[in-house]
mmCIF file of C-alpha atoms and ligand atoms in Angstrom:
data_model
loop_
_atom_site.group_PDB
_atom_site.id
_atom_site.type_symbol
_atom_site.label_atom_id
_atom_site.label_comp_id
_atom_site.label_asym_id
_atom_site.label_seq_id
_atom_site.Cartn_x
_atom_site.Cartn_y
_atom_site.Cartn_z
ATOM 1 C CA MET A 1 57.302 130.285 80.706
ATOM 2 C CA ASP A 2 53.776 131.880 81.641
ATOM 3 C CA PRO A 3 52.618 133.795 78.226
ATOM 4 C CA ILE A 4 50.869 135.872 81.002
ATOM 5 C CA GLN A 5 53.084 136.564 83.019
ATOM 6 C CA ASN A 6 55.556 137.962 79.948
ATOM 7 C CA LEU A 7 56.704 141.165 80.348
ATOM 8 C CA TYR A 8 59.084 142.020 77.556
ATOM 9 C CA ALA A 9 57.468 144.975 75.234
ATOM 10 C CA PRO A 10 58.461 144.647 71.576
ATOM 11 C CA GLY A 11 56.615 147.072 69.203
ATOM 12 C CA ALA A 12 56.798 151.081 68.727
ATOM 13 C CA GLY A 13 56.380 153.303 71.873
ATOM 14 C CA THR A 14 55.246 150.203 74.047
ATOM 15 C CA ARG A 15 57.459 150.650 77.244
ATOM 16 C CA PRO A 16 60.100 148.779 77.948
ATOM 17 C CA PRO A 17 60.002 146.297 81.469
ATOM 18 C CA GLU A 18 62.894 148.083 82.715
ATOM 19 C CA LEU A 19 64.892 151.144 79.988
ATOM 20 C CA ALA A 20 68.491 150.539 80.485
ATOM 21 C CA GLY A 21 71.214 152.277 78.641
ATOM 22 C CA ARG A 22 69.624 155.794 79.121
ATOM 23 C CA ASP A 23 70.561 157.479 82.301
ATOM 24 C CA GLU A 24 73.515 160.210 81.011
ATOM 25 C CA LEU A 25 70.733 161.121 78.448
ATOM 26 C CA ARG A 26 67.969 161.330 80.413
ATOM 27 C CA GLU A 27 70.458 163.515 82.764
ATOM 28 C CA THR A 28 71.500 165.740 80.281
ATOM 29 C CA VAL A 29 67.825 166.672 79.907
ATOM 30 C CA ARG A 30 66.823 167.036 83.723
ATOM 31 C CA VAL A 31 70.755 169.479 83.630
ATOM 32 C CA VAL A 32 69.153 171.820 80.727
ATOM 33 C CA LEU A 33 65.460 172.257 82.717
ATOM 34 C CA ALA A 34 66.772 172.515 85.619
ATOM 35 C CA ARG A 35 68.969 175.248 84.349
ATOM 36 C CA VAL A 36 66.604 176.723 82.092
ATOM 37 C CA GLN A 37 64.428 176.726 85.503
ATOM 38 C CA HIS A 38 66.484 179.114 87.637
ATOM 39 C CA GLY A 39 67.125 181.747 84.701
ATOM 40 C CA HIS A 40 70.092 180.326 83.123
ATOM 41 C CA SER A 41 71.091 179.257 78.984
ATOM 42 C CA ALA A 42 70.778 175.945 77.800
ATOM 43 C CA LYS A 43 70.752 175.040 74.286
ATOM 44 C CA SER A 44 67.104 173.170 73.927
ATOM 45 C CA VAL A 45 68.347 169.138 72.866
ATOM 46 C CA LEU A 46 67.872 166.727 70.281
ATOM 47 C CA MET A 47 67.828 163.019 69.730
ATOM 48 C CA VAL A 48 68.585 161.161 67.177
ATOM 49 C CA GLY A 49 68.435 158.059 66.120
ATOM 50 C CA LEU A 50 66.550 154.989 63.086
ATOM 51 C CA ARG A 51 63.302 152.996 64.700
ATOM 52 C CA GLY A 52 63.155 150.141 67.435
ATOM 53 C CA VAL A 53 66.027 152.008 69.479
ATOM 54 C CA GLY A 54 64.100 154.147 71.515
ATOM 55 C CA LYS A 55 64.038 157.121 71.454
ATOM 56 C CA THR A 56 60.102 157.503 72.108
ATOM 57 C CA VAL A 57 60.009 155.301 74.957
ATOM 58 C CA LEU A 58 62.897 157.579 76.000
ATOM 59 C CA LEU A 59 61.005 161.073 74.857
ATOM 60 C CA ASP A 60 58.070 159.696 77.159
ATOM 61 C CA ARG A 61 60.148 159.035 79.885
ATOM 62 C CA MET A 62 62.095 162.143 79.872
ATOM 63 C CA ARG A 63 58.867 164.484 79.756
ATOM 64 C CA GLU A 64 57.588 162.176 83.327
ATOM 65 C CA GLU A 65 60.524 162.736 84.862
ATOM 66 C CA ALA A 66 59.649 166.585 84.024
ATOM 67 C CA GLU A 67 55.968 166.777 85.536
ATOM 68 C CA GLU A 68 57.245 164.665 88.296
ATOM 69 C CA ALA A 69 59.911 167.920 88.665
ATOM 70 C CA GLY A 70 57.222 169.209 88.401
ATOM 71 C CA LEU A 71 58.449 171.437 84.381
ATOM 72 C CA GLN A 72 54.655 172.149 83.142
ATOM 73 C CA THR A 73 54.773 169.964 79.588
ATOM 74 C CA LEU A 74 53.360 169.204 76.763
ATOM 75 C CA PHE A 75 54.208 166.046 73.976
ATOM 76 C CA VAL A 76 52.863 165.666 70.523
ATOM 77 C CA GLU A 77 53.709 163.495 67.751
ATOM 78 C CA ALA A 78 54.242 165.320 64.354
ATOM 79 C CA SER A 79 52.889 164.201 61.150
ATOM 80 C CA GLU A 80 52.773 163.714 57.614
ATOM 81 C CA GLU A 81 49.166 164.353 57.924
ATOM 82 C CA ARG A 82 48.874 167.426 60.019
ATOM 83 C CA SER A 83 50.117 170.852 60.331
ATOM 84 C CA LEU A 84 52.430 171.959 63.225
ATOM 85 C CA PRO A 85 50.137 174.045 64.146
ATOM 86 C CA ALA A 86 47.351 171.971 64.310
ATOM 87 C CA THR A 87 49.520 170.217 66.064
ATOM 88 C CA LEU A 88 50.527 172.103 68.970
ATOM 89 C CA ALA A 89 47.749 174.448 69.573
ATOM 90 C CA PRO A 90 45.618 172.301 71.312
ATOM 91 C CA GLN A 91 48.892 170.592 73.806
ATOM 92 C CA LEU A 92 50.224 173.902 74.602
ATOM 93 C CA ARG A 93 46.207 175.389 74.712
ATOM 94 C CA GLN A 94 45.827 172.340 77.518
ATOM 95 C CA ALA A 95 49.796 173.788 79.207
ATOM 96 C CA LEU A 96 47.948 176.948 79.770
ATOM 97 C CA LEU A 97 45.002 176.065 81.480
ATOM 98 C CA LYS A 98 47.400 174.106 83.463
ATOM 99 C CA LEU A 99 49.447 177.461 84.092
ATOM 100 C CA SER A 100 46.564 179.519 84.574
ATOM 101 C CA GLY A 101 45.682 177.411 88.299
ATOM 102 C CA ASN A 102 48.766 179.232 89.803
ATOM 103 C CA ALA A 103 48.148 182.499 90.816
ATOM 104 C CA MET A 104 50.704 183.799 90.560
ATOM 105 C CA ALA A 105 50.533 182.885 86.001
ATOM 106 C CA GLN A 106 46.725 183.531 85.833
ATOM 107 C CA ASP A 107 47.285 186.375 84.972
ATOM 108 C CA MET A 108 49.945 185.962 81.909
ATOM 109 C CA ALA A 109 48.417 182.566 81.022
ATOM 110 C CA GLN A 110 45.189 183.496 80.062
ATOM 111 C CA ARG A 111 46.958 186.350 77.554
ATOM 112 C CA GLY A 112 48.599 183.546 75.839
ATOM 113 C CA LEU A 113 45.249 182.286 75.831
ATOM 114 C CA ARG A 114 44.516 184.734 74.032
ATOM 115 C CA ALA A 115 47.569 184.837 72.270
ATOM 116 C CA ILE A 116 46.066 181.202 71.017
ATOM 117 C CA ALA A 117 42.754 182.386 69.965
ATOM 118 C CA GLY A 118 44.948 185.115 67.516
ATOM 119 C CA PHE A 119 47.081 182.383 66.342
ATOM 120 C CA VAL A 120 43.997 180.123 65.440
ATOM 121 C CA GLN A 121 41.750 182.111 64.103
ATOM 122 C CA THR A 122 44.245 184.125 61.853
ATOM 123 C CA LEU A 123 46.030 181.157 60.611
ATOM 124 C CA LYS A 124 43.374 178.971 60.120
ATOM 125 C CA VAL A 125 42.375 180.262 57.026
ATOM 126 C CA LYS A 126 45.517 178.816 55.625
ATOM 127 C CA PHE A 127 45.710 175.423 58.171
ATOM 128 C CA GLN A 128 41.817 174.213 57.518
ATOM 129 C CA ASP A 129 43.087 171.010 59.915
ATOM 130 C CA ILE A 130 43.995 173.289 63.190
ATOM 131 C CA GLU A 131 40.865 172.603 65.797
ATOM 132 C CA VAL A 132 41.035 173.353 69.663
ATOM 133 C CA ALA A 133 38.820 175.051 71.531
ATOM 134 C CA LEU A 134 38.744 178.840 72.095
ATOM 135 C CA ASP A 135 38.859 180.705 76.176
ATOM 136 C CA PHE A 136 39.306 184.426 75.425
ATOM 137 C CA ASP A 137 39.150 186.532 72.789
ATOM 138 C CA PRO A 138 41.836 187.622 70.460
ATOM 139 C CA GLU A 139 43.765 190.435 71.750
ATOM 140 C CA PRO A 140 43.923 193.108 68.576
ATOM 141 C CA GLY A 141 47.617 192.582 67.544
ATOM 142 C CA LEU A 142 48.309 189.776 69.538
ATOM 143 C CA ALA A 143 50.362 186.122 67.336
ATOM 144 C CA ASP A 144 48.239 187.354 64.063
ATOM 145 C CA ASN A 145 49.928 188.722 61.869
ATOM 146 C CA GLY A 146 49.071 185.744 59.633
ATOM 147 C CA ASN A 147 52.809 185.064 59.456
ATOM 148 C CA LEU A 148 53.118 181.708 61.053
ATOM 149 C CA GLU A 149 56.991 182.899 61.860
ATOM 150 C CA GLN A 150 55.791 185.869 64.005
ATOM 151 C CA ASP A 151 52.975 184.665 65.101
ATOM 152 C CA LEU A 152 54.328 181.529 66.619
ATOM 153 C CA THR A 153 56.761 182.966 67.716
ATOM 154 C CA GLU A 154 54.559 185.335 69.581
ATOM 155 C CA MET A 155 52.156 182.813 70.597
ATOM 156 C CA LEU A 156 55.320 180.625 72.237
ATOM 157 C CA LEU A 157 56.459 184.211 73.832
ATOM 158 C CA ALA A 158 53.350 184.647 76.338
ATOM 159 C CA ALA A 159 52.986 181.314 77.044
ATOM 160 C CA GLY A 160 56.830 181.216 78.375
ATOM 161 C CA ALA A 161 56.309 184.437 80.656
ATOM 162 C CA ALA A 162 53.121 182.321 82.083
ATOM 163 C CA ALA A 163 55.782 179.530 82.538
ATOM 164 C CA LYS A 164 58.449 182.223 84.078
ATOM 165 C CA LYS A 165 55.888 183.475 86.062
ATOM 166 C CA ALA A 166 55.015 179.975 87.398
ATOM 167 C CA GLU A 167 58.495 179.294 87.660
ATOM 168 C CA THR A 168 58.524 176.587 85.934
ATOM 169 C CA VAL A 169 59.544 175.724 82.174
ATOM 170 C CA LEU A 170 57.532 175.216 79.143
ATOM 171 C CA SER A 171 58.912 171.684 78.214
ATOM 172 C CA LEU A 172 57.676 171.002 75.278
ATOM 173 C CA PHE A 173 58.089 166.699 73.751
ATOM 174 C CA VAL A 174 58.115 166.993 70.286
ATOM 175 C CA ASP A 175 58.507 163.298 68.492
ATOM 176 C CA GLU A 176 58.701 162.513 64.664
ATOM 177 C CA LEU A 177 60.497 165.724 64.552
ATOM 178 C CA GLN A 178 61.741 165.326 60.997
ATOM 179 C CA TYR A 179 57.398 164.854 59.708
ATOM 180 C CA ILE A 180 57.194 168.392 60.486
ATOM 181 C CA ASN A 181 57.542 169.983 56.995
ATOM 182 C CA GLU A 182 60.550 172.793 56.033
ATOM 183 C CA ASP A 183 58.930 176.142 56.251
ATOM 184 C CA GLU A 184 56.662 174.878 59.295
ATOM 185 C CA LEU A 185 61.103 173.377 61.059
ATOM 186 C CA ALA A 186 61.583 176.941 60.393
ATOM 187 C CA ALA A 187 59.431 179.037 62.080
ATOM 188 C CA LEU A 188 59.420 176.547 65.350
ATOM 189 C CA ILE A 189 63.308 176.956 65.120
ATOM 190 C CA THR A 190 63.049 181.502 64.527
ATOM 191 C CA ALA A 191 60.251 181.108 68.125
ATOM 192 C CA LEU A 192 62.119 178.679 70.266
ATOM 193 C CA HIS A 193 65.489 180.978 68.941
ATOM 194 C CA ARG A 194 63.837 184.034 69.794
ATOM 195 C CA ALA A 195 62.246 183.638 73.410
ATOM 196 C CA ALA A 196 65.938 181.952 74.412
ATOM 197 C CA GLN A 197 67.365 185.575 72.750
ATOM 198 C CA ARG A 198 64.261 186.394 75.641
ATOM 199 C CA GLN A 199 64.886 184.392 78.557
ATOM 200 C CA ALA A 200 61.865 182.831 78.382
ATOM 201 C CA PRO A 201 61.875 179.349 79.912
ATOM 202 C CA VAL A 202 60.560 177.478 76.505
ATOM 203 C CA VAL A 203 63.093 174.027 75.467
ATOM 204 C CA LEU A 204 62.065 171.864 72.844
ATOM 205 C CA VAL A 205 63.179 168.406 74.325
ATOM 206 C CA GLY A 206 62.825 166.534 70.375
ATOM 207 C CA ALA A 207 63.027 162.689 68.913
ATOM 208 C CA GLY A 208 63.318 162.134 65.142
ATOM 209 C CA LEU A 209 64.454 159.547 61.856
ATOM 210 C CA PRO A 210 68.905 161.019 61.444
ATOM 211 C CA GLN A 211 67.625 162.684 58.556
ATOM 212 C CA LEU A 212 66.140 165.085 61.178
ATOM 213 C CA ARG A 213 69.583 167.015 61.563
ATOM 214 C CA ALA A 214 69.673 168.263 57.880
ATOM 215 C CA ARG A 215 66.707 168.922 57.869
ATOM 216 C CA MET A 216 66.734 171.469 60.838
ATOM 217 C CA GLY A 217 70.083 172.985 59.248
ATOM 218 C CA ASN A 218 68.302 173.520 56.473
ATOM 219 C CA ALA A 219 64.769 174.854 57.949
ATOM 220 C CA ARG A 220 67.740 177.446 59.484
ATOM 221 C CA SER A 221 71.227 177.527 59.365
ATOM 222 C CA TYR A 222 72.187 178.925 62.569
ATOM 223 C CA ALA A 223 69.546 175.578 64.044
ATOM 224 C CA GLU A 224 72.716 173.718 64.496
ATOM 225 C CA ARG A 225 74.552 176.407 67.149
ATOM 226 C CA MET A 226 70.868 176.204 68.936
ATOM 227 C CA PHE A 227 70.335 172.574 69.853
ATOM 228 C CA ASP A 228 72.133 169.234 71.233
ATOM 229 C CA VAL A 229 72.536 166.651 68.938
ATOM 230 C CA HIS A 230 72.137 163.525 71.050
ATOM 231 C CA GLU A 231 71.989 159.628 68.519
ATOM 232 C CA VAL A 232 70.311 156.798 69.925
ATOM 233 C CA GLY A 233 71.661 153.970 69.177
ATOM 234 C CA PRO A 234 71.839 150.560 69.988
ATOM 235 C CA LEU A 235 72.292 149.514 73.953
ATOM 236 C CA ALA A 236 75.910 148.470 74.487
ATOM 237 C CA PRO A 237 76.598 145.123 76.340
ATOM 238 C CA GLU A 238 76.531 145.813 80.084
ATOM 239 C CA ALA A 239 72.699 147.664 79.046
ATOM 240 C CA ALA A 240 72.072 144.986 77.047
ATOM 241 C CA ARG A 241 72.084 142.449 79.709
ATOM 242 C CA ARG A 242 70.136 144.909 82.162
ATOM 243 C CA ALA A 243 67.312 145.359 79.471
ATOM 244 C CA ILE A 244 67.115 141.697 79.443
ATOM 245 C CA GLU A 245 68.529 140.132 82.410
ATOM 246 C CA LYS A 246 66.392 142.260 85.357
ATOM 247 C CA PRO A 247 63.039 141.706 83.799
ATOM 248 C CA ALA A 248 63.065 138.448 84.411
ATOM 249 C CA ARG A 249 64.604 138.428 87.114
ATOM 250 C CA ASP A 250 61.675 140.251 88.901
ATOM 251 C CA GLU A 251 59.297 137.351 87.771
ATOM 252 C CA GLY A 252 61.910 134.922 89.524
ATOM 253 C CA VAL A 253 63.356 133.817 86.153
ATOM 254 C CA ALA A 254 67.098 133.883 85.767
ATOM 255 C CA ILE A 255 68.512 133.208 82.408
ATOM 256 C CA ASP A 256 71.966 131.581 81.077
ATOM 257 C CA ASP A 257 74.955 133.219 80.713
ATOM 258 C CA ASN A 258 75.296 132.110 77.353
ATOM 259 C CA ALA A 259 71.576 131.885 75.864
ATOM 260 C CA LEU A 260 72.257 136.347 77.239
ATOM 261 C CA GLN A 261 75.126 136.669 74.888
ATOM 262 C CA ARG A 262 73.543 134.768 71.982
ATOM 263 C CA ILE A 263 70.710 137.496 72.258
ATOM 264 C CA PHE A 264 73.209 140.228 72.599
ATOM 265 C CA GLU A 265 74.909 139.087 69.469
ATOM 266 C CA MET A 266 72.226 137.885 67.427
ATOM 267 C CA THR A 267 70.537 141.789 68.334
ATOM 268 C CA HIS A 268 73.530 144.042 68.155
ATOM 269 C CA GLY A 269 71.488 145.457 71.946
ATOM 270 C CA TYR A 270 68.929 147.188 69.215
ATOM 271 C CA PRO A 271 66.234 147.884 71.193
ATOM 272 C CA TYR A 272 63.529 146.560 69.703
ATOM 273 C CA PHE A 273 65.009 143.237 68.534
ATOM 274 C CA LEU A 274 65.356 142.943 72.725
ATOM 275 C CA GLN A 275 62.296 142.632 73.347
ATOM 276 C CA GLU A 276 60.957 140.239 70.582
ATOM 277 C CA TRP A 277 63.735 138.226 71.657
ATOM 278 C CA ASP A 278 63.208 138.359 75.156
ATOM 279 C CA LYS A 279 59.355 137.760 73.869
ATOM 280 C CA TYR A 280 59.644 134.493 71.958
ATOM 281 C CA ALA A 281 62.838 133.216 74.739
ATOM 282 C CA TRP A 282 60.585 133.464 77.226
ATOM 283 C CA ASP A 283 57.038 131.933 76.093
ATOM 284 C CA ILE A 284 59.092 128.939 74.263
ATOM 285 C CA ALA A 285 61.226 127.879 77.405
ATOM 286 C CA ASP A 286 59.846 126.040 79.488
ATOM 287 C CA THR A 287 61.852 126.689 83.295
ATOM 288 C CA SER A 288 64.291 128.832 84.622
ATOM 289 C CA PRO A 289 67.222 129.533 83.658
ATOM 290 C CA ILE A 290 66.358 130.091 80.125
ATOM 291 C CA SER A 291 69.257 127.981 78.348
ATOM 292 C CA LEU A 292 70.364 128.678 75.032
ATOM 293 C CA GLY A 293 68.842 125.742 73.649
ATOM 294 C CA ASP A 294 65.484 128.709 74.223
ATOM 295 C CA VAL A 295 66.716 131.066 72.929
ATOM 296 C CA GLU A 296 67.696 128.871 69.631
ATOM 297 C CA ARG A 297 64.399 127.951 69.006
ATOM 298 C CA ALA A 298 63.500 131.207 70.309
ATOM 299 C CA TRP A 299 65.386 132.416 66.701
ATOM 300 C CA ALA A 300 63.479 130.055 64.541
ATOM 301 C CA THR A 301 60.190 131.475 65.776
ATOM 302 C CA ALA A 302 61.089 134.701 65.558
ATOM 303 C CA TYR A 303 62.925 134.363 61.850
ATOM 304 C CA ASP A 304 59.086 132.573 60.722
ATOM 305 C CA ALA A 305 56.572 134.966 61.883
ATOM 306 C CA GLN A 306 58.903 138.108 61.939
ATOM 307 C CA PHE A 307 60.700 138.122 58.556
ATOM 308 C CA THR A 308 60.568 135.391 56.025
ATOM 309 C CA LYS A 309 57.424 136.876 54.996
ATOM 310 C CA ARG A 310 59.050 139.576 54.096
ATOM 311 C CA LYS A 311 61.346 137.792 52.329
ATOM 312 C CA GLN A 312 63.931 139.972 53.548
ATOM 313 C CA PRO A 313 67.404 138.350 54.972
ATOM 314 C CA TYR A 314 68.117 139.098 58.237
ATOM 315 C CA GLN A 315 70.339 140.735 57.600
ATOM 316 C CA THR A 316 69.484 143.531 56.365
ATOM 317 C CA GLN A 317 66.043 143.453 58.561
ATOM 318 C CA MET A 318 68.695 144.584 61.182
ATOM 319 C CA SER A 319 69.379 147.766 59.826
ATOM 320 C CA LEU A 320 66.200 148.808 61.639
ATOM 321 C CA ALA A 321 66.214 151.870 58.343
ATOM 322 C CA THR A 322 63.813 148.796 56.345
ATOM 323 C CA LEU A 323 60.689 148.465 59.192
ATOM 324 C CA SER A 324 58.041 150.044 58.721
ATOM 325 C CA TRP A 325 55.776 151.193 61.720
HETATM 326 N N1 ADP B 1 66.361 151.569 76.900
HETATM 327 C C1 ADP B 1 65.906 150.190 76.304
HETATM 328 N N2 ADP B 1 65.998 149.078 77.015
HETATM 329 C C2 ADP B 1 65.157 148.519 76.342
HETATM 330 N N3 ADP B 1 64.370 148.178 75.693
HETATM 331 C C3 ADP B 1 63.844 149.851 74.663
HETATM 332 C C4 ADP B 1 64.453 150.792 75.472
HETATM 333 N N4 ADP B 1 64.377 152.166 74.440
HETATM 334 C C5 ADP B 1 63.532 151.241 73.675
HETATM 335 N N5 ADP B 1 63.306 149.483 73.832
HETATM 336 C C6 ADP B 1 61.936 149.228 73.509
HETATM 337 O O1 ADP B 1 62.367 149.461 71.820
HETATM 338 C C7 ADP B 1 60.760 149.398 71.764
HETATM 339 C C8 ADP B 1 61.330 151.115 70.051
HETATM 340 O O2 ADP B 1 61.318 151.387 70.928
HETATM 341 P P1 ADP B 1 60.614 153.600 70.583
HETATM 342 O O3 ADP B 1 61.148 153.756 71.456
HETATM 343 O O4 ADP B 1 59.187 153.184 69.865
HETATM 344 O O5 ADP B 1 61.860 153.682 69.193
HETATM 345 P P2 ADP B 1 62.287 154.756 68.088
HETATM 346 O O6 ADP B 1 60.831 155.463 68.673
HETATM 347 O O7 ADP B 1 63.693 155.094 68.398
HETATM 348 O O8 ADP B 1 61.560 153.610 66.992
HETATM 349 C C9 ADP B 1 60.212 149.113 72.354
HETATM 350 O O9 ADP B 1 59.273 147.952 72.165
HETATM 351 C C10 ADP B 1 60.275 149.574 73.368
HETATM 352 O O10 ADP B 1 59.866 148.526 74.657
HETATM 353 MG MG1 MG B 2 59.663 156.159 68.185
#
């Protein structure tokens, strides 16, 4: 099949042509955000799962849907090399600048920007990697104690107050949460907890590896009760079928049932492997429908290209925990 038309998208955070099997989780997050927008309580959401199950693309889609619903969002990816303040401050500033364009929220948004200024100027000594433009002078006493937990709390409360004036929700989409070190994670949890207590419309939708659950609990013992944790895993057979079949069908290409079945058996419905497999099968097939034979040949190619070089049995690779991105 024409490789130029090949829509499958193996990778990290690369959008799949069909985001299959995640409707329920998307709906859960939609309801959480809408509840908070209406002044009701709702727990923040965490999604945990192995590499390659599709957390990043799901988070990205949820963020897009929140924006479409008129909510104020920010998206950050935590990393081992960067501190939480350095990760968060620039995006928070962007969100506040947007909110300041709303007449009802302008004053509060500017106060939020002053909070960022206080936060950054005070904590820059400790977190030297913070780099963010300051739009206003700090307000003495606002988010400038020099204590991360207190200052982060004040900054989120100020940002939440601005979001409330704009009748929106500040939705923080944070990927790779497991990289945040324990002290900073504790500060974030406390800040979100205070925001919830004060009914500030601030919600975290986070994603991370399975160890995130324990890390959150270690950082703050009440974290367990603050978040709804959802496991993101392989796709169920129907969803996997859709992820494989729909993109091809949209291009006028069919896939034989036994070929579909084989792909599912070999990938166990793991999204990354589905994409990889489908991509090879598409490239190898000469004509529609893609047959079992094409899939078998794709297997050999994929195996050669991806797996033998790592000198590990494929089944070990299938654990995904060993993937190195
Ligand atoms: N629901 C899905 N349906 C089909 N393919 C998916 C789905 N979710 C993710 N993928 C694909 O799986 C791969 C890994 O997705 P990614 O979001 O990077 O996973 P994670 O963040 O969990 O490591 C990407 O190639 C992506 O296109
Ligand atoms: Mg990811």
